[in-house]
Amino acid sequence: MDLIRNRYLFVPFLVVFLTFCLDKLLLLENVHTYFSKSLSDINYIQKNELYEDLKEYLARKDRDKVLVYFGNSRALLFDNDYIHKKYPGWVMFNFSVPGGKPDYVLQWMEQFAKDEVKPDFFLFDHSVEMFNSAATLKVDETLTNGLNVSFVLKHFSLFSADEISTLIAKRMFRAYQYRPKLEVILTRAKNKDILLYPYRNLRNNLMANLKKGKGSAMTPGTHEAVLPPELLKKSAFGDFHSYLVPFRFSENILSFTEQSLELAKQLNVPSAVIWVRLSLPYMDHIRHMKVSVGEGKEGTVYEDWYPRMIEYHKQNGIPFWNMNDDPSYTCNEFSDAGHMSPSCYDEYTDYIFNKLHQSFVMGAR
């Protein structure tokens, strides 16, 4: 009765509700493209369709063996035509997304387990940056584009207060994530033919290419050609200080990975984890530059992180494919400190499928 008599108390709730509704209106594709600049959300959107395609493909009697790869932006550019020609009998369904983290992988693995979707092999990613809970520059794309609120609530204890705040702010109110600028909206509205329509075409073409490539496609502007040595050194220095200084190993990230690997075992699908090749200058910082690693200690990121990974894989019997310490992998052309150039992807593919072959040979024994 007090609320009825004091209707003004409803005003804050009404304001929030109207703001929420307006926010959802802004996210309609033809509205969204007036102010958004990123294409990475397309990768996340397409994975739902990819999953349905995967289930249909696995039901076919004449299908090839299926490798499902869960990675990040270091695993976006594979070519199934190359795989088909050089490794007949195999196809890759690529669930890698920009900023892909183990929490996003676990969300998908829970769906795979629920639906009993069983490919022939799972390949998971170990990116050292994802294990740092104290990074200066946070990687939060899975929170803003990929994770369901129900998943976060289920695994609430594995998320920090900052991550929960990011989820609430950027998922409930996407305008906070994209921060539409009136100047951009007006400029695109006035120059539709040269700004708005080409951007929409980029998004549509990326979606089509991702479908054609079974989750693999090049995002325009994400991967350029080979970066010159001096620029690569600058990129390595910047990335190292943005993502790995200071370094605090996250047990929560390892927990997400461990749960995904356990679900793969329950599905009776073999799996492995890969540490994708990083540029030599970047690895030099990781191996040799001293940083704060917690509890008043200093050490290299490599000394703090790598032994933990080796011990984990030894204890659990999960293959660990380390491209950074493997002399058999030799392609060192990079678009930036952490992303191999497209020119390396054939050799990158060869590395994976040679390891895959070895895993199946060992499994047969």
PDB file of C-alpha atoms in Angstrom, residues 94-230:
ATOM      1  CA  ASN A  94      37.245 -24.578 -34.857  1.00  0.00           C
ATOM      2  CA  PHE A  95      35.612 -23.189 -31.703  1.00  0.00           C
ATOM      3  CA  SER A  96      38.421 -20.681 -31.188  1.00  0.00           C
ATOM      4  CA  VAL A  97      37.356 -17.076 -30.572  1.00  0.00           C
ATOM      5  CA  PRO A  98      39.219 -13.806 -29.984  1.00  0.00           C
ATOM      6  CA  GLY A  99      40.129 -13.643 -26.310  1.00  0.00           C
ATOM      7  CA  GLY A 100      39.008 -17.245 -25.810  1.00  0.00           C
ATOM      8  CA  LYS A 101      39.621 -18.338 -22.215  1.00  0.00           C
ATOM      9  CA  PRO A 102      39.205 -21.636 -20.350  1.00  0.00           C
ATOM     10  CA  ASP A 103      35.934 -20.451 -18.783  1.00  0.00           C
ATOM     11  CA  TYR A 104      34.359 -20.140 -22.233  1.00  0.00           C
ATOM     12  CA  VAL A 105      35.754 -23.539 -23.181  1.00  0.00           C
ATOM     13  CA  LEU A 106      34.227 -25.143 -20.096  1.00  0.00           C
ATOM     14  CA  GLN A 107      30.845 -23.627 -20.926  1.00  0.00           C
ATOM     15  CA  TRP A 108      30.986 -25.365 -24.309  1.00  0.00           C
ATOM     16  CA  MET A 109      32.332 -28.600 -22.854  1.00  0.00           C
ATOM     17  CA  GLU A 110      29.406 -28.739 -20.448  1.00  0.00           C
ATOM     18  CA  GLN A 111      27.115 -28.420 -23.471  1.00  0.00           C
ATOM     19  CA  PHE A 112      29.029 -31.158 -25.325  1.00  0.00           C
ATOM     20  CA  ALA A 113      28.711 -33.430 -22.278  1.00  0.00           C
ATOM     21  CA  LYS A 114      25.012 -32.663 -21.816  1.00  0.00           C
ATOM     22  CA  ASP A 115      24.248 -33.499 -25.465  1.00  0.00           C
ATOM     23  CA  GLU A 116      26.813 -36.343 -25.601  1.00  0.00           C
ATOM     24  CA  VAL A 117      28.494 -34.760 -28.600  1.00  0.00           C
ATOM     25  CA  LYS A 118      31.617 -36.822 -29.275  1.00  0.00           C
ATOM     26  CA  PRO A 119      34.154 -35.690 -31.859  1.00  0.00           C
ATOM     27  CA  ASP A 120      37.296 -37.776 -32.348  1.00  0.00           C
ATOM     28  CA  PHE A 121      39.705 -35.417 -30.577  1.00  0.00           C
ATOM     29  CA  PHE A 122      39.648 -32.268 -28.443  1.00  0.00           C
ATOM     30  CA  LEU A 123      42.523 -29.783 -28.577  1.00  0.00           C
ATOM     31  CA  PHE A 124      42.622 -27.170 -25.807  1.00  0.00           C
ATOM     32  CA  ASP A 125      44.805 -24.076 -25.490  1.00  0.00           C
ATOM     33  CA  HIS A 126      47.268 -23.074 -22.776  1.00  0.00           C
ATOM     34  CA  SER A 127      47.942 -19.341 -23.205  1.00  0.00           C
ATOM     35  CA  VAL A 128      50.227 -18.105 -20.475  1.00  0.00           C
ATOM     36  CA  GLU A 129      48.521 -14.694 -20.475  1.00  0.00           C
ATOM     37  CA  MET A 130      45.192 -16.252 -19.501  1.00  0.00           C
ATOM     38  CA  PHE A 131      46.756 -17.611 -16.298  1.00  0.00           C
ATOM     39  CA  ASN A 132      47.663 -14.140 -15.017  1.00  0.00           C
ATOM     40  CA  SER A 133      45.100 -12.760 -12.582  1.00  0.00           C
ATOM     41  CA  ALA A 134      47.000  -9.470 -12.140  1.00  0.00           C
ATOM     42  CA  ALA A 135      47.416  -8.302 -15.733  1.00  0.00           C
ATOM     43  CA  THR A 136      47.458  -4.567 -16.416  1.00  0.00           C
ATOM     44  CA  LEU A 137      45.286  -5.137 -19.485  1.00  0.00           C
ATOM     45  CA  LYS A 138      42.458  -7.563 -18.803  1.00  0.00           C
ATOM     46  CA  VAL A 139      41.251 -10.013 -21.429  1.00  0.00           C
ATOM     47  CA  ASP A 140      37.485  -9.929 -20.879  1.00  0.00           C
ATOM     48  CA  GLU A 141      35.979 -10.812 -24.251  1.00  0.00           C
ATOM     49  CA  THR A 142      34.535 -14.098 -23.001  1.00  0.00           C
ATOM     50  CA  LEU A 143      32.753 -12.192 -20.245  1.00  0.00           C
ATOM     51  CA  THR A 144      31.362  -9.588 -22.612  1.00  0.00           C
ATOM     52  CA  ASN A 145      30.593 -11.786 -25.622  1.00  0.00           C
ATOM     53  CA  GLY A 146      30.605 -15.441 -24.693  1.00  0.00           C
ATOM     54  CA  LEU A 147      29.592 -16.474 -21.187  1.00  0.00           C
ATOM     55  CA  ASN A 148      26.032 -17.081 -20.115  1.00  0.00           C
ATOM     56  CA  VAL A 149      25.001 -15.545 -16.812  1.00  0.00           C
ATOM     57  CA  SER A 150      23.764 -18.965 -15.685  1.00  0.00           C
ATOM     58  CA  PHE A 151      27.249 -20.411 -16.250  1.00  0.00           C
ATOM     59  CA  VAL A 152      28.879 -17.660 -14.208  1.00  0.00           C
ATOM     60  CA  LEU A 153      26.395 -18.193 -11.382  1.00  0.00           C
ATOM     61  CA  LYS A 154      27.091 -21.931 -11.454  1.00  0.00           C
ATOM     62  CA  HIS A 155      30.847 -21.345 -11.140  1.00  0.00           C
ATOM     63  CA  PHE A 156      30.558 -18.176  -9.090  1.00  0.00           C
ATOM     64  CA  SER A 157      33.476 -19.027  -6.783  1.00  0.00           C
ATOM     65  CA  LEU A 158      35.901 -19.140  -9.735  1.00  0.00           C
ATOM     66  CA  PHE A 159      35.227 -15.550 -10.790  1.00  0.00           C
ATOM     67  CA  SER A 160      36.629 -12.438  -9.130  1.00  0.00           C
ATOM     68  CA  ALA A 161      34.517  -9.513  -7.958  1.00  0.00           C
ATOM     69  CA  ASP A 162      35.891  -7.432 -10.855  1.00  0.00           C
ATOM     70  CA  GLU A 163      34.847 -10.091 -13.362  1.00  0.00           C
ATOM     71  CA  ILE A 164      31.343 -10.258 -11.911  1.00  0.00           C
ATOM     72  CA  SER A 165      31.109  -6.457 -12.115  1.00  0.00           C
ATOM     73  CA  THR A 166      32.271  -6.542 -15.739  1.00  0.00           C
ATOM     74  CA  LEU A 167      29.686  -9.182 -16.583  1.00  0.00           C
ATOM     75  CA  ILE A 168      26.846  -7.217 -15.008  1.00  0.00           C
ATOM     76  CA  ALA A 169      27.862  -3.897 -16.534  1.00  0.00           C
ATOM     77  CA  LYS A 170      28.726  -5.054 -20.036  1.00  0.00           C
ATOM     78  CA  ARG A 171      26.253  -7.897 -20.519  1.00  0.00           C
ATOM     79  CA  MET A 172      23.174  -6.283 -18.995  1.00  0.00           C
ATOM     80  CA  PHE A 173      23.962  -2.919 -20.561  1.00  0.00           C
ATOM     81  CA  ARG A 174      25.824  -3.445 -23.811  1.00  0.00           C
ATOM     82  CA  ALA A 175      25.870   0.282 -24.511  1.00  0.00           C
ATOM     83  CA  TYR A 176      28.368   0.468 -21.642  1.00  0.00           C
ATOM     84  CA  GLN A 177      30.541  -2.029 -23.504  1.00  0.00           C
ATOM     85  CA  TYR A 178      30.343  -0.337 -26.909  1.00  0.00           C
ATOM     86  CA  ARG A 179      29.887   3.247 -25.663  1.00  0.00           C
ATOM     87  CA  PRO A 180      28.167   4.617 -28.779  1.00  0.00           C
ATOM     88  CA  LYS A 181      29.491   7.995 -29.858  1.00  0.00           C
ATOM     89  CA  LEU A 182      27.127  10.433 -31.500  1.00  0.00           C
ATOM     90  CA  GLU A 183      29.903  11.637 -33.796  1.00  0.00           C
ATOM     91  CA  VAL A 184      30.431   8.107 -35.153  1.00  0.00           C
ATOM     92  CA  ILE A 185      26.696   7.519 -35.594  1.00  0.00           C
ATOM     93  CA  LEU A 186      26.216  10.786 -37.492  1.00  0.00           C
ATOM     94  CA  THR A 187      29.292  10.217 -39.656  1.00  0.00           C
ATOM     95  CA  ARG A 188      28.138   6.748 -40.680  1.00  0.00           C
ATOM     96  CA  ALA A 189      24.581   7.971 -41.250  1.00  0.00           C
ATOM     97  CA  LYS A 190      25.872  10.676 -43.590  1.00  0.00           C
ATOM     98  CA  ASN A 191      28.329   8.389 -45.379  1.00  0.00           C
ATOM     99  CA  LYS A 192      26.426   5.129 -45.650  1.00  0.00           C
ATOM    100  CA  ASP A 193      27.937   4.054 -48.949  1.00  0.00           C
ATOM    101  CA  ILE A 194      31.559   4.395 -47.854  1.00  0.00           C
ATOM    102  CA  LEU A 195      31.308   3.690 -44.100  1.00  0.00           C
ATOM    103  CA  LEU A 196      28.111   1.947 -42.988  1.00  0.00           C
ATOM    104  CA  TYR A 197      27.401  -0.488 -45.816  1.00  0.00           C
ATOM    105  CA  PRO A 198      31.017  -1.661 -46.204  1.00  0.00           C
ATOM    106  CA  TYR A 199      31.144  -2.343 -42.451  1.00  0.00           C
ATOM    107  CA  ARG A 200      27.927  -4.356 -42.638  1.00  0.00           C
ATOM    108  CA  ASN A 201      29.361  -6.268 -45.584  1.00  0.00           C
ATOM    109  CA  LEU A 202      32.499  -7.035 -43.574  1.00  0.00           C
ATOM    110  CA  ARG A 203      30.384  -8.515 -40.795  1.00  0.00           C
ATOM    111  CA  ASN A 204      28.211 -10.510 -43.205  1.00  0.00           C
ATOM    112  CA  ASN A 205      31.228 -11.780 -45.127  1.00  0.00           C
ATOM    113  CA  LEU A 206      33.010 -12.805 -41.939  1.00  0.00           C
ATOM    114  CA  MET A 207      29.956 -14.742 -40.803  1.00  0.00           C
ATOM    115  CA  ALA A 208      29.761 -16.487 -44.192  1.00  0.00           C
ATOM    116  CA  ASN A 209      33.494 -17.279 -44.183  1.00  0.00           C
ATOM    117  CA  LEU A 210      33.322 -18.668 -40.655  1.00  0.00           C
ATOM    118  CA  LYS A 211      30.505 -20.959 -41.716  1.00  0.00           C
ATOM    119  CA  LYS A 212      32.400 -22.070 -44.799  1.00  0.00           C
ATOM    120  CA  GLY A 213      35.612 -22.563 -42.815  1.00  0.00           C
ATOM    121  CA  LYS A 214      33.865 -24.445 -39.977  1.00  0.00           C
ATOM    122  CA  GLY A 215      34.822 -21.743 -37.481  1.00  0.00           C
ATOM    123  CA  SER A 216      38.061 -20.630 -39.151  1.00  0.00           C
ATOM    124  CA  ALA A 217      38.316 -17.343 -41.035  1.00  0.00           C
ATOM    125  CA  MET A 218      40.476 -14.267 -41.128  1.00  0.00           C
ATOM    126  CA  THR A 219      39.046 -11.222 -39.384  1.00  0.00           C
ATOM    127  CA  PRO A 220      40.004  -8.163 -41.476  1.00  0.00           C
ATOM    128  CA  GLY A 221      42.709  -6.162 -39.731  1.00  0.00           C
ATOM    129  CA  THR A 222      43.394  -8.777 -37.083  1.00  0.00           C
ATOM    130  CA  HIS A 223      46.336 -10.409 -38.798  1.00  0.00           C
ATOM    131  CA  GLU A 224      48.483  -8.409 -41.131  1.00  0.00           C
ATOM    132  CA  ALA A 225      51.597  -9.575 -42.969  1.00  0.00           C
ATOM    133  CA  VAL A 226      54.956 -10.237 -41.324  1.00  0.00           C
ATOM    134  CA  LEU A 227      55.980  -7.535 -38.839  1.00  0.00           C
ATOM    135  CA  PRO A 228      59.553  -6.177 -39.286  1.00  0.00           C
ATOM    136  CA  PRO A 229      62.023  -7.138 -36.501  1.00  0.00           C
ATOM    137  CA  GLU A 230      62.214  -3.734 -34.824  1.00  0.00           C
TER     138      GLU A 230
END
